[in-house]
PDB file of C-alpha atoms in Angstrom:
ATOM      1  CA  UNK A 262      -0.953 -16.283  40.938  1.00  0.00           C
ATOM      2  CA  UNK A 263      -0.372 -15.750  37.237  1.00  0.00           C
ATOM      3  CA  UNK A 264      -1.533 -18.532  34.975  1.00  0.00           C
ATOM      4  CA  UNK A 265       1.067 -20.286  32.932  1.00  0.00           C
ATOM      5  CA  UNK A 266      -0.435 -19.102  29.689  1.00  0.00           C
ATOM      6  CA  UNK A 267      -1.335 -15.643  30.743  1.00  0.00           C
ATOM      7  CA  UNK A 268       2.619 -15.716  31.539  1.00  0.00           C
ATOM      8  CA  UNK A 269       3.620 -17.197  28.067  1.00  0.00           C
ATOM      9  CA  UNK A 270       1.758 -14.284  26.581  1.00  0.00           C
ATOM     10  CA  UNK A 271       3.146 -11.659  28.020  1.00  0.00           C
ATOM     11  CA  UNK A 272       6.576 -13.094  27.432  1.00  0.00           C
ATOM     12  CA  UNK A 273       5.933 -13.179  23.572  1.00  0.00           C
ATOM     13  CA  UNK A 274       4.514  -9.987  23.531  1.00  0.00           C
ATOM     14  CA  UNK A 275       7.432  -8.756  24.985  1.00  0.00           C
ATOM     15  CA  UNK A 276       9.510  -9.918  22.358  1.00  0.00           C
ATOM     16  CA  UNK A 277       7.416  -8.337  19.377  1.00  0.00           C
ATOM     17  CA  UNK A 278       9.029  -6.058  17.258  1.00  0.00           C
ATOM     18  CA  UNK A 279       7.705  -3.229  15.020  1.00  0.00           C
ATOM     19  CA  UNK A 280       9.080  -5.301  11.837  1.00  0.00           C
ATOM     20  CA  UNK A 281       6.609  -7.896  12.904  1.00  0.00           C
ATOM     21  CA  UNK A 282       3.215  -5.520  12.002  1.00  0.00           C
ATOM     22  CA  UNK A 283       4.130  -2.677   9.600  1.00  0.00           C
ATOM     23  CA  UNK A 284       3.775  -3.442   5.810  1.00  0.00           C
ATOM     24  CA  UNK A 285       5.181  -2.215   3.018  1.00  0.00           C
ATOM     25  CA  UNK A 286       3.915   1.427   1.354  1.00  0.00           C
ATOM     26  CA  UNK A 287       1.656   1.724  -1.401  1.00  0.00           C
ATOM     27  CA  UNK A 288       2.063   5.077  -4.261  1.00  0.00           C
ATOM     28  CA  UNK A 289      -0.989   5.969  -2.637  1.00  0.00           C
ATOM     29  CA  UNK A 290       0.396   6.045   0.998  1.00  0.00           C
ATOM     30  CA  UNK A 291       3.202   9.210   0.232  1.00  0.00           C
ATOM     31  CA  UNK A 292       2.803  12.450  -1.119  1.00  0.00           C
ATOM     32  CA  UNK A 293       4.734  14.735  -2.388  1.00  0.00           C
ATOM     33  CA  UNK A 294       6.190  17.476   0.140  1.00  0.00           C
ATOM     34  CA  UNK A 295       5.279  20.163  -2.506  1.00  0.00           C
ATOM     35  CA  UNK A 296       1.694  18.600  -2.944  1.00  0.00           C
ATOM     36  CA  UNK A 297      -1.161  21.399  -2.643  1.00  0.00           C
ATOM     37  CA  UNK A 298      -2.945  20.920   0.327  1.00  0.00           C
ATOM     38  CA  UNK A 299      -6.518  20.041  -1.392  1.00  0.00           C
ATOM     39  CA  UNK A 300      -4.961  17.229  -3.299  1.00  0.00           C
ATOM     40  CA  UNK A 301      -3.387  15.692  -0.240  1.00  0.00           C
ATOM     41  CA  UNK A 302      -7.323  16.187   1.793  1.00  0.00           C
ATOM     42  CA  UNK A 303      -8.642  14.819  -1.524  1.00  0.00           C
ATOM     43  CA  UNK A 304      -5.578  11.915  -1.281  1.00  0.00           C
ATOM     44  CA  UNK A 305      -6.143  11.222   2.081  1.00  0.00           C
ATOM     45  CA  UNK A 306     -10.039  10.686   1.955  1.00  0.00           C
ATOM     46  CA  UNK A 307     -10.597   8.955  -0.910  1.00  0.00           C
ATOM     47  CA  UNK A 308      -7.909   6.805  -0.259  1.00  0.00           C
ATOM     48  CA  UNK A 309      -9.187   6.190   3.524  1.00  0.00           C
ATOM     49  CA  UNK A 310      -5.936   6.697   4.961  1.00  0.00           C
ATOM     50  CA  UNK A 311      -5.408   8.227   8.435  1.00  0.00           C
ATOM     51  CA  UNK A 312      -1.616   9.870   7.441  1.00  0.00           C
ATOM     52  CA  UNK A 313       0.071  10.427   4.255  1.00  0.00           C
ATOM     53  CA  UNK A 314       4.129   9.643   4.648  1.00  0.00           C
ATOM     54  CA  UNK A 315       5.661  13.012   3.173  1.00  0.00           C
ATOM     55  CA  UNK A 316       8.604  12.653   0.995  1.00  0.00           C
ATOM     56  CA  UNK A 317      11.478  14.445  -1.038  1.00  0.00           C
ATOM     57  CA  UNK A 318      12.338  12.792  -3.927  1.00  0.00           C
ATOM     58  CA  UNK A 319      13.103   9.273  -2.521  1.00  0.00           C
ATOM     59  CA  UNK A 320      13.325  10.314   0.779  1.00  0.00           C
ATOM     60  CA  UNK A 321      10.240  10.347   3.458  1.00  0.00           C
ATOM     61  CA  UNK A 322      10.513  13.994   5.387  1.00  0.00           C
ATOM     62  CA  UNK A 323       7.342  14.050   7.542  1.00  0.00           C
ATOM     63  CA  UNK A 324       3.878  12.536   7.897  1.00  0.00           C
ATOM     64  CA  UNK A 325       0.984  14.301   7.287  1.00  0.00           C
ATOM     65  CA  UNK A 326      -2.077  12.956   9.932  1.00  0.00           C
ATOM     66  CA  UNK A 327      -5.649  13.676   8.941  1.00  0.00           C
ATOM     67  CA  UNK A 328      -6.436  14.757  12.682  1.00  0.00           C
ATOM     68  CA  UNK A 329      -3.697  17.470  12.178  1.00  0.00           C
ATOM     69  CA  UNK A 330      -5.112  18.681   8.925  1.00  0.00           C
ATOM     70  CA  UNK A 331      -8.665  18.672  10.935  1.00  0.00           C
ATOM     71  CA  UNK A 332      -7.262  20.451  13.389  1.00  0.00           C
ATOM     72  CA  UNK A 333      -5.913  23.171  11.189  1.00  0.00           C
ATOM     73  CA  UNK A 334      -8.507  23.705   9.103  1.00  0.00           C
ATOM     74  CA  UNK A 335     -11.300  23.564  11.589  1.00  0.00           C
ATOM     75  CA  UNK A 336      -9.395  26.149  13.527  1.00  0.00           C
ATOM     76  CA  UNK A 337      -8.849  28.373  10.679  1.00  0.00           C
ATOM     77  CA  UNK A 338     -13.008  28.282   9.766  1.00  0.00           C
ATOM     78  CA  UNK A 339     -12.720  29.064  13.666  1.00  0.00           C
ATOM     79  CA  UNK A 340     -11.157  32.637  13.224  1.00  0.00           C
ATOM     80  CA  UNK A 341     -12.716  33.170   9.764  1.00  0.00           C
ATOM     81  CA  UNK A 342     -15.425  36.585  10.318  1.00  0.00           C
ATOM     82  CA  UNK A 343     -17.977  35.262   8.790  1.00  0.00           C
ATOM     83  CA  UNK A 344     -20.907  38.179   8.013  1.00  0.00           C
ATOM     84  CA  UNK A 345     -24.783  37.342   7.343  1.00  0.00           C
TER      85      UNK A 345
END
């Protein structure tokens, strides 16, 4: 049987919205769609952010993840011939 507060939980949780958690962007949380893609690594890490929102003027046009930029650049070291 499912305690009374348990229950109460799980009804507010229900009722969360995405409104409720995000925050407000920082000029350190975008970049700049035409932004090289050493300044956005050097963006990302020093500003010890997990995804950079991508924009176009005023408008946001992608998200750039650090796992994706991870994933493309260890891949491409992956296929470099590298010769001792």
């Amino acid at each position: 049987m499912e305690s009374e507060p348990l229950k109460a939980l799980c009804t507010k949780a229900a009722q969360l919205k995405v409104e409720d958690f995000m925050q407000a962007t920082t000029e350190g949380e975008c970049v700049d769609e035409e932004t090289t893609l050493d300044m956005a690594i050097h963006q990302l890490v020093l500003g010890n952010h997990l995804s950079l929102l991508v924009t176009r003027g005023k408008d946001i046009v992608g998200l750039l993840r650090l796992t994706d930029v991870f994933a493309a650049v260890f891949h491409t070291m992956k296929e470099c011939e590298l010769n001792p």
